[in-house]
């Protein structure tokens, strides 16, 4: 009798009931309601989600999937970014030629394309996510704070994209970054051409000048150059993603703590 | 025939005309009050939020881009690799705005009939994340990855000549998502357009949930229940952000001069710059005197106007037309709302002052880099 039952078991089930599988996923192939809930609860990645959701929450027409896609793009960009880092050297001497090599020498060289278009797409998906959250009124209490965290994450996405813009070290890159960072010169009090900067002086020695203002700190020099490339590289690959990950953790955790996905009462 | 259409589009896309058109028409599309709502119904504008309306919208945008693709001048700009995301942005922003409005109107009608919104389901009737959500996520992820890979294969990432600090391209543009800010530089100095306003945008966005005290419309698409908030947000988002990005990308050529989409980017195009400061208007043109030597006296009118706008106007509003709002909001919340709202409004105000009076600065103290 028992042998017959074993024969009916599919390969998937056999695998699912094996001791190795069970040691990793703790439950077998989820068949019953209970097992399916346990599959979510017992998995570190899936337990971002609750085990059960209201029916409207799984409808693409309601969520547009944009928040999830933004996170997915962050993962895609991290992976392609790591691959790009194997080949790319952030120096004025090598940066541009390394980028050319990425397309011409590296097999299946579309990593840079996926990285760049993914970055643009991520800006769009975060914007659309924000639009959806606004249009469904999902920022209203008790989710006010999480909306603010989302705004910060969107700003960080723009900063990630902007710092990455410099790395190819072509004309497009340095001039876009020059235009962008020139603004810092006009920061009130802290920029050399900002209102109030001349007030920060000892006698007639200005404390804030072109070689000491926020723009200088951002660029590591008076112009977009070698030091800027290194600074933006570190910001792009380590500093901003690190900050973004902290805010993402808060963002996701707060969705659950604020009562899960929004919905009509 | 085509040429005439192109010339007309070139003509109306000038910021002076297109911005005015959009601003005047905007309350008809997103009516914030009963008056505009009546007009909206009379002119049947709400029909745009139906399938037929969406199809017309989609066709119009596609015709515009098709014309652009076949036009030698527009094609150069359209085919730049980094401009493709903006084409994508225009399509997606229109689509999702339309889609959300369509859903909102359906829900509004249901609520009027006393029914629950379409999103409502029996709270006891829940679905399991495994497999009901997980497989949707998997499909979304695969489809999106396919889209991204196809995009990556078809369009090479842009790479221009190696960086050369000695050769400034004309025009030099920031990445596309910052072009709204760069466009603001036409009207404001960098300390405002590049530093203060971006900060206020971030702070203001974070403040939205604290400023919007309307409890209705939480968790479902709706327009009618929160039309004022909706109107303000959509104006800021679609006009002061998205529209300015489109202007900055497609319509700003050499020397940041305006060019219609089908116009040749002539680097020698000359625009007359005869902008005048408010102080010159007052002292030189108004009183027929030379400008006073003392900076504060010279700019006293500007300080007065700015002071009236920032400090007196909110008080007057709180005592007159916004009386009820002030009561509901309380002094702190009201003050914050006014700071953010007046800053947002200052952009269109400055735009029109520039266009109508050629006004350069309201307060112009280049000696201290303090120009408004």
Coordinates of C-alpha atoms in Angstrom, one line a residue:
Chain A
X1 CA 0.0 0.0 0.0
X2 CA 2.7 2.5 1.0
X3 CA 4.8 1.6 -2.0
X4 CA 1.9 2.4 -4.3
X5 CA 1.5 5.9 -2.8
X6 CA 5.2 6.5 -3.3
X7 CA 4.9 5.8 -7.0
X8 CA 2.2 8.4 -7.4
X9 CA 4.4 11.1 -6.0
X10 CA 5.7 13.5 -8.6
X11 CA 9.4 14.4 -8.9
X12 CA 8.6 17.8 -7.5
X13 CA 7.0 16.2 -4.4
X14 CA 9.9 13.8 -4.0
X15 CA 12.3 16.7 -4.1
X16 CA 10.1 18.7 -1.8
X17 CA 10.0 15.9 0.8
X18 CA 13.7 15.2 0.7
X19 CA 15.6 16.0 3.8
X20 CA 17.9 18.5 2.0
X21 CA 14.9 20.5 0.7
X22 CA 13.2 20.4 4.0
X23 CA 16.4 21.6 5.8
X24 CA 16.5 24.6 3.5
X25 CA 12.8 25.6 3.1
X26 CA 11.5 23.9 6.3
X27 CA 8.2 23.0 4.6
X28 CA 7.6 20.6 1.8
X29 CA 6.0 21.6 -1.5
X30 CA 3.1 23.9 -0.2
X31 CA -0.2 22.2 -1.0
X32 CA -2.5 23.0 1.8
X33 CA -3.6 26.5 3.0
X34 CA -1.5 26.1 6.1
X35 CA 1.6 25.0 4.2
X36 CA 1.2 27.9 1.8
X37 CA 1.1 30.4 4.6
X38 CA 4.1 28.8 6.2
X39 CA 6.0 29.0 2.9
X40 CA 5.7 32.8 3.2
X41 CA 6.3 33.1 6.9
X42 CA 9.3 30.8 6.9
X43 CA 11.1 32.5 4.1
X44 CA 13.3 35.6 4.9
X45 CA 12.6 37.2 1.5
X46 CA 8.9 36.4 1.2
X47 CA 8.1 37.4 4.7
X48 CA 8.3 41.0 3.5
X49 CA 4.8 40.2 2.6
X50 CA 2.1 39.1 5.1
X51 CA 0.8 35.6 4.6
X52 CA -2.6 36.7 3.5
X53 CA -3.7 39.9 1.7
X54 CA -7.0 41.6 1.0
X55 CA -8.2 40.7 -2.5
X56 CA -7.6 44.2 -4.0
X57 CA -4.0 44.2 -2.9
X58 CA -2.9 41.6 -5.5
X59 CA -4.6 43.5 -8.4
X60 CA -2.1 45.1 -10.8
X61 CA -4.8 47.7 -11.6
X62 CA -4.6 48.9 -8.0
X63 CA -0.8 48.8 -7.3
X64 CA 0.6 49.1 -10.8
X65 CA 3.5 47.0 -9.5
X66 CA 5.7 50.1 -9.5
X67 CA 7.1 49.9 -6.0
X68 CA 8.0 46.3 -6.5
X69 CA 9.6 47.1 -9.9
X70 CA 11.6 49.9 -8.3
X71 CA 13.0 47.5 -5.8
X72 CA 13.6 44.9 -8.5
X73 CA 15.5 47.5 -10.6
X74 CA 17.6 48.4 -7.5
X75 CA 18.6 44.7 -7.4
X76 CA 19.2 44.5 -11.2
X77 CA 21.3 47.7 -11.0
X78 CA 23.3 46.3 -8.0
X79 CA 24.1 43.1 -9.9
X80 CA 25.0 44.8 -13.2
X81 CA 26.9 47.4 -11.3
X82 CA 29.0 44.9 -9.5
X83 CA 29.8 43.3 -12.9
X84 CA 30.7 46.7 -14.3
X85 CA 33.0 47.4 -11.4
X86 CA 35.2 44.4 -12.5
X87 CA 36.1 46.3 -15.6
X88 CA 35.9 49.9 -14.8
X89 CA 38.6 52.0 -13.3
X90 CA 37.6 55.5 -12.0
X91 CA 40.5 57.5 -13.2
X92 CA 40.7 60.2 -15.9
X93 CA 43.2 58.1 -17.7
X94 CA 41.2 54.8 -17.9
X95 CA 37.5 55.6 -17.3
X96 CA 36.6 56.4 -20.9
X97 CA 38.5 53.6 -22.6
X98 CA 37.2 51.1 -20.0
X99 CA 33.7 52.1 -21.0
X100 CA 34.6 51.5 -24.7
X101 CA 36.1 48.1 -23.8
X102 CA 32.9 47.2 -22.0
X103 CA 31.1 47.4 -25.3
X104 CA 33.8 46.0 -27.6
X105 CA 35.9 43.6 -25.6
X106 CA 33.6 42.1 -23.0
X107 CA 31.6 39.1 -24.3
X108 CA 27.8 39.8 -24.4
X109 CA 28.6 43.4 -23.5
X110 CA 25.2 44.8 -22.8
X111 CA 25.8 45.1 -19.1
X112 CA 26.3 48.9 -19.4
X113 CA 23.2 49.2 -21.5
X114 CA 21.1 47.3 -18.9
X115 CA 22.6 49.4 -16.2
X116 CA 22.0 52.7 -17.8
X117 CA 18.5 52.0 -19.2
X118 CA 17.6 50.3 -15.9
X119 CA 18.7 53.5 -14.1
X120 CA 16.5 55.7 -16.2
X121 CA 13.7 53.2 -15.8
X122 CA 14.1 53.2 -12.1
X123 CA 13.6 57.0 -12.0
X124 CA 10.4 56.5 -13.9
X125 CA 9.1 53.6 -11.8
X126 CA 9.7 55.5 -8.6
X127 CA 7.9 58.5 -10.0
X128 CA 5.0 56.3 -11.1
X129 CA 4.9 54.6 -7.7
X130 CA 4.7 58.0 -6.1
X131 CA 1.9 58.9 -8.5
X132 CA -0.1 55.8 -7.6
X133 CA 0.4 56.3 -3.9
X134 CA -0.9 59.9 -4.3
X135 CA -3.8 59.0 -6.5
X136 CA -5.1 56.3 -4.1
X137 CA -4.6 58.6 -1.2
X138 CA -2.4 56.0 0.4
X139 CA -0.2 58.7 2.1
X140 CA -3.0 59.5 4.6
X141 CA -2.7 58.6 8.2
X142 CA -1.3 56.3 9.5
X143 CA 1.1 56.2 6.5
X144 CA 2.3 59.8 6.5
X145 CA 5.8 59.0 7.7
X146 CA 6.3 56.3 5.1
X147 CA 5.4 58.7 2.4
X148 CA 8.2 61.0 3.6
X149 CA 10.6 58.0 3.6
X150 CA 9.5 57.4 0.0
X151 CA 10.2 61.0 -1.0
X152 CA 13.7 60.6 0.4
X153 CA 14.2 57.3 -1.5
X154 CA 13.1 59.0 -4.7
X155 CA 15.6 61.8 -4.0
X156 CA 18.3 59.1 -3.4
X157 CA 17.3 57.4 -6.7
X158 CA 17.9 60.7 -8.5
X159 CA 21.2 61.2 -6.7
X160 CA 22.3 57.6 -7.6
X161 CA 21.4 58.3 -11.2
X162 CA 23.2 61.6 -11.2
X163 CA 26.4 60.4 -9.6
X164 CA 26.5 57.5 -12.1
X165 CA 26.1 59.9 -14.9
X166 CA 29.7 61.2 -14.5
X167 CA 31.4 57.8 -14.6
X168 CA 31.6 57.2 -18.4
X169 CA 33.8 60.4 -18.5
X170 CA 32.6 61.6 -21.9
X171 CA 31.4 65.0 -22.9
X172 CA 27.9 64.2 -21.9
X173 CA 29.0 63.2 -18.5
X174 CA 31.2 66.0 -17.4
X175 CA 29.1 68.8 -18.7
X176 CA 25.9 67.4 -17.3
X177 CA 27.6 67.1 -13.9
X178 CA 29.2 70.5 -14.3
X179 CA 25.8 72.1 -14.9
X180 CA 24.4 70.3 -12.0
X181 CA 27.1 70.9 -9.5
X182 CA 27.5 74.6 -10.5
X183 CA 24.3 75.1 -8.5
X184 CA 26.1 74.3 -5.3
X185 CA 28.2 77.5 -5.8
X186 CA 25.0 79.4 -5.1
X187 CA 24.2 77.7 -1.8
X188 CA 23.2 80.4 0.7
X189 CA 26.1 81.0 3.2
X190 CA 28.0 77.9 2.1
X191 CA 28.6 78.6 -1.6
X192 CA 31.2 81.0 -2.8
X193 CA 28.6 82.8 -5.0
X194 CA 25.7 82.3 -2.6
X195 CA 23.9 85.1 -0.7
X196 CA 25.3 85.6 2.7
X197 CA 28.6 83.9 2.0
X198 CA 30.5 87.2 2.3
X199 CA 29.2 87.5 5.9
X200 CA 31.2 84.5 6.9
X201 CA 34.5 86.4 7.1
X202 CA 37.2 87.2 9.7
X203 CA 38.2 90.8 9.1
X204 CA 38.5 90.9 5.3
X205 CA 39.4 87.3 4.9
X206 CA 36.6 85.3 3.4
X207 CA 36.0 81.9 4.9
X208 CA 33.8 80.8 2.0
X209 CA 35.5 81.0 -1.3
X210 CA 35.8 78.9 -4.5
X211 CA 38.4 76.6 -2.8
X212 CA 36.4 76.0 0.4
X213 CA 32.7 76.1 -0.4
X214 CA 30.3 73.2 -0.7
X215 CA 30.9 72.8 -4.4
X216 CA 34.6 72.4 -3.7
X217 CA 33.7 69.7 -1.2
X218 CA 31.4 68.0 -3.7
X219 CA 33.9 68.1 -6.5
X220 CA 37.1 67.7 -4.6
X221 CA 38.5 70.6 -6.6
X222 CA 37.5 73.8 -8.4
X223 CA 36.4 71.9 -11.5
X224 CA 35.0 68.5 -12.4
X225 CA 38.2 66.5 -12.5
X226 CA 40.1 63.4 -11.3
X227 CA 39.1 63.9 -7.6
X228 CA 35.4 64.4 -8.7
X229 CA 35.4 61.2 -10.6
X230 CA 36.7 59.3 -7.6
X231 CA 34.2 61.0 -5.3
X232 CA 31.3 60.3 -7.5
X233 CA 32.4 56.7 -8.0
X234 CA 32.5 56.1 -4.2
X235 CA 29.2 58.0 -3.8
X236 CA 27.6 56.0 -6.6
X237 CA 28.9 52.5 -5.7
X238 CA 28.9 52.6 -1.9
X239 CA 27.7 55.7 -0.1
X240 CA 24.3 56.4 -1.7
X241 CA 23.3 52.7 -2.1
X242 CA 24.2 52.2 1.5
X243 CA 22.0 55.1 2.6
X244 CA 19.3 54.0 0.2
X245 CA 19.3 50.4 1.6
X246 CA 18.7 51.8 5.1
X247 CA 15.8 53.8 4.0
X248 CA 14.4 50.9 2.0
X249 CA 14.5 48.7 5.0
X250 CA 12.5 51.4 6.9
X251 CA 10.1 51.8 4.0
X252 CA 9.3 48.1 3.6
X253 CA 9.1 47.5 7.4
X254 CA 6.8 50.5 7.8
X255 CA 4.4 49.2 5.1
X256 CA 3.7 46.3 7.3
X257 CA 3.7 48.2 10.6
X258 CA 1.3 50.9 9.2
X259 CA -1.3 48.2 8.6
X260 CA -0.1 46.7 5.3
X261 CA -1.2 48.0 1.9
X262 CA -3.8 50.7 1.9
X263 CA -7.3 49.9 1.0
X264 CA -10.9 51.1 1.4
X265 CA -12.5 50.5 4.7
Chain B
X1 CA -0.6 71.2 -45.0
X2 CA 1.9 69.3 -42.8
X3 CA 4.2 72.3 -42.8
X4 CA 1.3 74.5 -41.5
X5 CA 0.6 72.0 -38.7
X6 CA 4.3 71.9 -37.8
X7 CA 4.5 75.7 -37.7
X8 CA 1.4 75.9 -35.6
X9 CA 2.9 73.3 -33.1
X10 CA 6.2 75.3 -33.1
X11 CA 4.3 78.4 -32.4
X12 CA 2.1 77.1 -29.6
X13 CA 4.9 75.2 -27.9
X14 CA 6.6 78.5 -26.9
X15 CA 6.6 78.6 -23.1
X16 CA 4.6 81.8 -23.1
X17 CA 1.7 80.2 -25.0
X18 CA 1.9 76.6 -24.0
X19 CA 2.3 77.4 -20.3
X20 CA -0.7 79.8 -20.4
X21 CA -2.8 77.3 -22.3
X22 CA -2.0 74.4 -19.9
X23 CA -2.6 76.6 -16.8
X24 CA -5.9 77.9 -18.1
X25 CA -7.1 74.5 -19.2
X26 CA -5.8 72.7 -16.2
X27 CA -8.8 73.4 -13.8
X28 CA -11.1 72.2 -16.5
X29 CA -9.4 68.8 -16.6
X30 CA -9.0 68.5 -12.8
X31 CA -11.9 70.8 -11.6
X32 CA -11.1 71.9 -8.0
X33 CA -14.4 73.8 -7.5
X34 CA -18.0 73.5 -8.4
X35 CA -17.7 76.2 -10.9
X36 CA -15.0 74.4 -12.9
X37 CA -16.9 71.1 -12.4
X38 CA -19.9 72.5 -14.1
X39 CA -17.8 73.8 -17.0
X40 CA -16.1 70.4 -17.2
X41 CA -19.5 68.7 -17.5
X42 CA -20.9 71.2 -19.9
X43 CA -17.9 70.9 -22.2
X44 CA -17.9 67.1 -21.6
X45 CA -14.2 67.2 -20.8
X46 CA -14.6 64.3 -18.3
X47 CA -15.1 62.1 -21.4
X48 CA -11.3 62.1 -21.8
X49 CA -11.2 59.7 -18.8
X50 CA -12.9 57.0 -20.8
X51 CA -11.5 54.3 -23.1
X52 CA -12.4 56.5 -26.2
X53 CA -10.8 59.5 -24.6
X54 CA -7.7 57.6 -23.8
X55 CA -7.4 56.3 -27.3
X56 CA -7.6 59.8 -28.7
X57 CA -5.0 61.0 -26.3
X58 CA -2.7 58.0 -27.2
X59 CA -3.2 58.7 -30.9
X60 CA -2.5 62.4 -30.6
X61 CA 0.8 61.7 -28.8
X62 CA 1.8 59.0 -31.3
X63 CA 1.0 61.3 -34.2
X64 CA 3.2 64.0 -32.6
X65 CA 6.1 61.6 -32.2
X66 CA 5.6 60.1 -35.7
X67 CA 5.8 63.6 -37.1
X68 CA 8.8 64.2 -35.0
X69 CA 10.4 61.0 -36.2
X70 CA 9.9 62.0 -39.9
X71 CA 11.0 65.6 -39.3
X72 CA 14.8 66.1 -39.9
X73 CA 15.1 68.6 -37.1
X74 CA 13.1 66.9 -34.4
X75 CA 14.5 63.5 -35.3
X76 CA 18.0 64.6 -34.2
X77 CA 16.8 65.5 -30.7
X78 CA 14.3 62.5 -30.5
X79 CA 17.0 60.0 -31.4
X80 CA 19.5 60.9 -28.8
X81 CA 19.8 57.8 -26.6
X82 CA 19.2 59.6 -23.4
X83 CA 16.0 61.3 -24.7
X84 CA 14.3 57.9 -25.1
X85 CA 13.4 57.8 -21.4
X86 CA 11.6 61.1 -21.9
X87 CA 9.5 59.6 -24.7
X88 CA 8.7 56.8 -22.3
X89 CA 8.0 59.3 -19.6
X90 CA 5.5 61.2 -21.7
X91 CA 3.6 58.0 -22.6
X92 CA 3.6 56.5 -19.1
X93 CA 2.7 59.8 -17.4
X94 CA -0.2 60.3 -19.8
X95 CA -1.3 56.7 -19.5
X96 CA -1.2 56.4 -15.8
X97 CA -2.8 59.8 -15.2
X98 CA -5.6 58.8 -17.6
X99 CA -5.9 55.3 -16.0
X100 CA -6.1 56.7 -12.4
X101 CA -8.6 59.3 -13.4
X102 CA -10.7 56.7 -15.2
X103 CA -10.7 54.6 -12.1
X104 CA -11.4 57.7 -9.9
X105 CA -14.5 58.6 -12.0
X106 CA -15.9 55.1 -11.8
X107 CA -15.4 55.1 -8.0
X108 CA -16.9 58.6 -7.7
X109 CA -20.0 57.5 -9.5
X110 CA -20.2 54.4 -7.2
X111 CA -19.8 56.5 -4.1
X112 CA -22.5 58.9 -5.3
X113 CA -24.9 55.9 -5.6
X114 CA -24.0 54.9 -2.0
X115 CA -21.9 51.9 -3.1
X116 CA -18.4 50.9 -2.0
X117 CA -15.4 51.7 -4.3
X118 CA -14.4 49.0 -6.7
X119 CA -11.4 48.2 -4.6
X120 CA -13.5 47.1 -1.7
X121 CA -13.8 43.4 -0.9
X122 CA -15.1 41.6 2.1
X123 CA -12.2 41.9 4.6
X124 CA -12.8 38.2 5.6
X125 CA -12.2 37.1 2.1
X126 CA -8.4 37.2 1.9
X127 CA -6.1 35.7 -0.7
X128 CA -2.8 33.9 0.0
X129 CA 0.4 35.5 -0.9
X130 CA 1.7 32.2 -1.9
X131 CA 0.8 31.7 -4.8
X132 CA -1.6 34.5 -5.6
X133 CA 0.8 37.4 -5.2
X134 CA 4.1 35.6 -5.7
X135 CA 3.3 34.5 -9.3
X136 CA 2.1 38.0 -10.2
X137 CA 5.4 39.4 -9.0
X138 CA 7.3 36.8 -10.9
X139 CA 5.4 37.6 -14.1
X140 CA 5.9 41.3 -13.7
X141 CA 9.6 40.8 -13.0
X142 CA 10.1 38.6 -16.0
X143 CA 8.2 40.8 -18.4
X144 CA 10.0 43.9 -17.2
X145 CA 13.4 42.2 -17.5
X146 CA 12.6 41.1 -21.0
X147 CA 11.6 44.7 -21.8
X148 CA 14.9 46.0 -20.3
X149 CA 17.0 43.4 -22.2
X150 CA 15.4 44.2 -25.5
X151 CA 15.8 47.9 -24.9
X152 CA 19.5 47.3 -24.0
X153 CA 20.1 45.3 -27.2
X154 CA 18.3 47.7 -29.5
X155 CA 19.6 51.0 -28.1
X156 CA 23.3 51.3 -27.3
X157 CA 24.0 53.4 -24.2
X158 CA 25.1 56.9 -25.3
X159 CA 28.8 57.7 -25.3
X160 CA 30.1 61.0 -26.7
X161 CA 33.7 62.1 -27.2
X162 CA 36.1 61.8 -24.3
X163 CA 35.6 64.4 -21.6
X164 CA 37.2 67.7 -22.6
X165 CA 37.1 70.5 -20.0
X166 CA 38.1 73.0 -22.6
X167 CA 35.2 72.4 -25.0
X168 CA 31.8 73.4 -23.5
X169 CA 28.9 72.0 -25.6
X170 CA 26.1 74.4 -26.4
X171 CA 23.6 73.8 -24.9
X172 CA 25.0 72.1 -21.8
X173 CA 22.2 70.1 -20.2
X174 CA 21.8 68.4 -16.9
X175 CA 20.5 64.8 -16.9
X176 CA 16.9 64.8 -18.1
X177 CA 15.2 64.4 -14.7
X178 CA 16.8 67.7 -13.5
X179 CA 15.9 69.7 -16.6
X180 CA 12.8 71.1 -14.8
X181 CA 15.2 72.7 -12.4
X182 CA 17.5 73.9 -15.2
X183 CA 14.5 75.5 -16.9
X184 CA 13.7 77.4 -13.7
X185 CA 17.1 79.0 -14.0
X186 CA 15.7 81.1 -16.8
X187 CA 13.5 82.8 -14.3
X188 CA 15.4 82.5 -11.0
X189 CA 19.0 82.7 -9.9
X190 CA 20.8 79.5 -9.0
X191 CA 20.5 80.0 -5.3
X192 CA 16.7 79.8 -5.7
X193 CA 16.3 77.5 -8.7
X194 CA 19.2 75.2 -7.9
X195 CA 19.3 75.2 -4.1
X196 CA 16.3 76.6 -2.3
X197 CA 13.5 75.4 -4.5
X198 CA 14.8 71.8 -4.8
X199 CA 15.1 71.7 -1.0
X200 CA 11.5 73.1 -0.7
X201 CA 10.3 70.6 -3.3
X202 CA 11.7 67.7 -1.2
X203 CA 10.4 69.2 2.1
X204 CA 7.1 70.1 0.5
X205 CA 6.6 66.6 -0.9
X206 CA 7.4 65.1 2.5
X207 CA 4.9 67.5 4.0
X208 CA 2.0 66.5 1.8
X209 CA 0.4 64.1 4.2
X210 CA 0.7 66.6 7.0
X211 CA -0.8 69.4 4.9
X212 CA -3.7 67.4 3.5
X213 CA -6.0 67.0 6.4
X214 CA -8.9 65.6 4.3
X215 CA -9.4 62.1 5.6
X216 CA -11.5 60.9 2.7
X217 CA -10.2 59.0 -0.3
X218 CA -7.8 56.8 1.5
X219 CA -7.0 53.5 -0.2
X220 CA -9.0 53.8 -3.4
X221 CA -8.9 55.9 -6.5
X222 CA -11.1 58.9 -6.2
X223 CA -11.2 62.5 -7.4
X224 CA -14.3 64.2 -6.2
X225 CA -13.7 63.6 -2.5
X226 CA -10.3 65.3 -2.6
X227 CA -10.4 67.5 -5.7
X228 CA -8.5 70.5 -4.3
X229 CA -5.6 68.5 -3.0
X230 CA -5.6 66.5 -6.3
X231 CA -5.6 69.7 -8.3
X232 CA -2.7 71.3 -6.5
X233 CA -0.6 68.1 -6.6
X234 CA -1.3 67.4 -10.2
X235 CA -0.5 71.0 -11.2
X236 CA 2.8 70.9 -9.4
X237 CA 3.6 67.4 -10.8
X238 CA 2.4 67.5 -14.4
X239 CA 3.0 71.2 -15.1
X240 CA 5.7 72.5 -12.9
X241 CA 7.8 69.3 -13.1
X242 CA 6.9 67.1 -16.1
X243 CA 6.1 69.9 -18.5
X244 CA 9.2 71.9 -17.6
X245 CA 11.3 68.7 -18.2
X246 CA 9.7 68.4 -21.6
X247 CA 10.4 72.0 -22.4
X248 CA 14.0 71.7 -21.1
X249 CA 14.7 68.6 -23.2
X250 CA 12.9 69.1 -26.5
X251 CA 12.5 72.9 -26.8
X252 CA 15.7 74.4 -25.4
X253 CA 18.6 74.6 -27.9
X254 CA 21.9 76.5 -28.1
X255 CA 22.2 79.3 -25.5
X256 CA 19.1 77.9 -23.9
X257 CA 17.0 79.7 -26.5
X258 CA 13.6 78.4 -27.2
X259 CA 13.1 76.3 -30.4
X260 CA 9.9 74.7 -31.5
X261 CA 10.1 70.9 -31.9
X262 CA 10.3 71.1 -35.7
X263 CA 12.7 74.1 -35.8
X264 CA 16.4 73.9 -36.7
X265 CA 18.6 74.5 -33.7
X266 CA 20.4 77.5 -35.0
X267 CA 23.3 78.4 -32.7
X268 CA 23.3 82.0 -34.0
X269 CA 19.6 82.6 -33.1
X270 CA 19.5 85.9 -31.3
X271 CA 17.0 86.7 -28.6
X272 CA 16.7 90.3 -27.5
X273 CA 17.6 90.5 -23.8
X274 CA 16.3 93.7 -22.4
X275 CA 15.3 92.6 -19.0
X276 CA 14.9 95.3 -16.4
X277 CA 15.1 95.2 -12.6
X278 CA 12.2 96.4 -10.5
X279 CA 14.5 99.1 -9.0
X280 CA 15.2 100.5 -12.4
X281 CA 11.5 100.5 -13.2
X282 CA 10.8 102.4 -10.0
X283 CA 13.7 104.9 -9.8
X284 CA 14.7 105.5 -13.4
X285 CA 11.5 105.0 -15.4
X286 CA 9.0 105.9 -12.7
X287 CA 10.6 108.7 -10.8
X288 CA 13.1 109.8 -13.5
X289 CA 16.1 109.7 -11.1
X290 CA 19.4 107.8 -11.2
X291 CA 19.5 104.7 -9.0
X292 CA 20.3 105.5 -5.4
X293 CA 23.8 104.7 -4.2
X294 CA 22.7 102.9 -1.0
X295 CA 21.8 99.3 -1.9
X296 CA 19.0 99.0 0.6
X297 CA 17.4 102.2 -0.5
X298 CA 17.8 101.2 -4.1
X299 CA 16.0 97.8 -3.5
X300 CA 13.5 99.1 -1.0
X301 CA 10.6 98.6 -3.4
X302 CA 11.6 95.0 -4.1
X303 CA 11.9 94.3 -0.3
X304 CA 8.5 95.9 0.2
X305 CA 6.9 93.8 -2.6
X306 CA 8.5 90.6 -1.4
X307 CA 7.6 91.4 2.2
X308 CA 4.0 92.0 1.2
X309 CA 3.9 88.7 -0.7
X310 CA 5.6 86.6 2.1
X311 CA 4.3 88.2 5.3
X312 CA 1.2 90.3 4.6
X313 CA -0.5 88.2 1.9
X314 CA -0.9 85.0 4.1
X315 CA -2.4 87.1 7.0
X316 CA -4.8 88.9 4.6
X317 CA -5.8 85.5 3.1
X318 CA -6.3 84.0 6.6
X319 CA -8.7 86.8 7.4
X320 CA -10.6 86.8 4.1
X321 CA -11.1 84.0 1.6
X322 CA -9.1 81.3 3.5
X323 CA -10.8 82.1 6.8
X324 CA -12.3 78.6 7.1
X325 CA -9.1 76.9 6.1
X326 CA -7.2 78.9 8.7
X327 CA -9.6 77.7 11.3
X328 CA -9.3 74.1 10.3
X329 CA -5.5 74.2 9.9
X330 CA -4.4 76.2 12.9
X331 CA -1.6 78.7 12.9
X332 CA 1.4 76.3 12.5
X333 CA 0.1 74.1 9.8
X334 CA -1.3 77.2 8.0
X335 CA 2.1 79.0 8.1
X336 CA 3.9 75.9 6.6
X337 CA 1.3 75.5 3.9
X338 CA 1.6 79.2 3.0
X339 CA 5.4 79.0 2.8
X340 CA 5.3 76.0 0.6
X341 CA 2.3 77.2 -1.5
X342 CA 3.6 80.7 -2.0
X343 CA 7.0 79.3 -3.0
X344 CA 5.3 77.1 -5.6
X345 CA 3.2 79.9 -6.9
X346 CA 6.2 82.2 -7.2
X347 CA 7.5 80.3 -10.2
X348 CA 4.4 81.0 -12.5
X349 CA 4.3 84.6 -11.0
X350 CA 7.9 85.2 -11.9
X351 CA 7.4 83.6 -15.4
X352 CA 4.6 86.0 -16.2
X353 CA 6.4 89.1 -14.8
X354 CA 9.3 88.2 -17.1
X355 CA 7.1 87.6 -20.1
X356 CA 4.9 90.7 -19.7
X357 CA 7.2 93.3 -18.1
X358 CA 10.6 91.9 -19.0
X359 CA 11.3 92.0 -15.3
X360 CA 14.6 90.6 -14.4
X361 CA 14.8 90.8 -10.6
X362 CA 12.3 91.9 -8.0
X363 CA 15.2 92.4 -5.6
X364 CA 18.5 92.7 -7.4
X365 CA 21.6 92.9 -5.3
X366 CA 24.3 91.2 -7.4
X367 CA 26.9 92.6 -4.9
X368 CA 25.6 90.1 -2.3
X369 CA 24.5 87.4 -4.8
X370 CA 21.1 88.1 -3.5
X371 CA 18.7 88.3 -6.5
X372 CA 15.0 87.3 -6.4

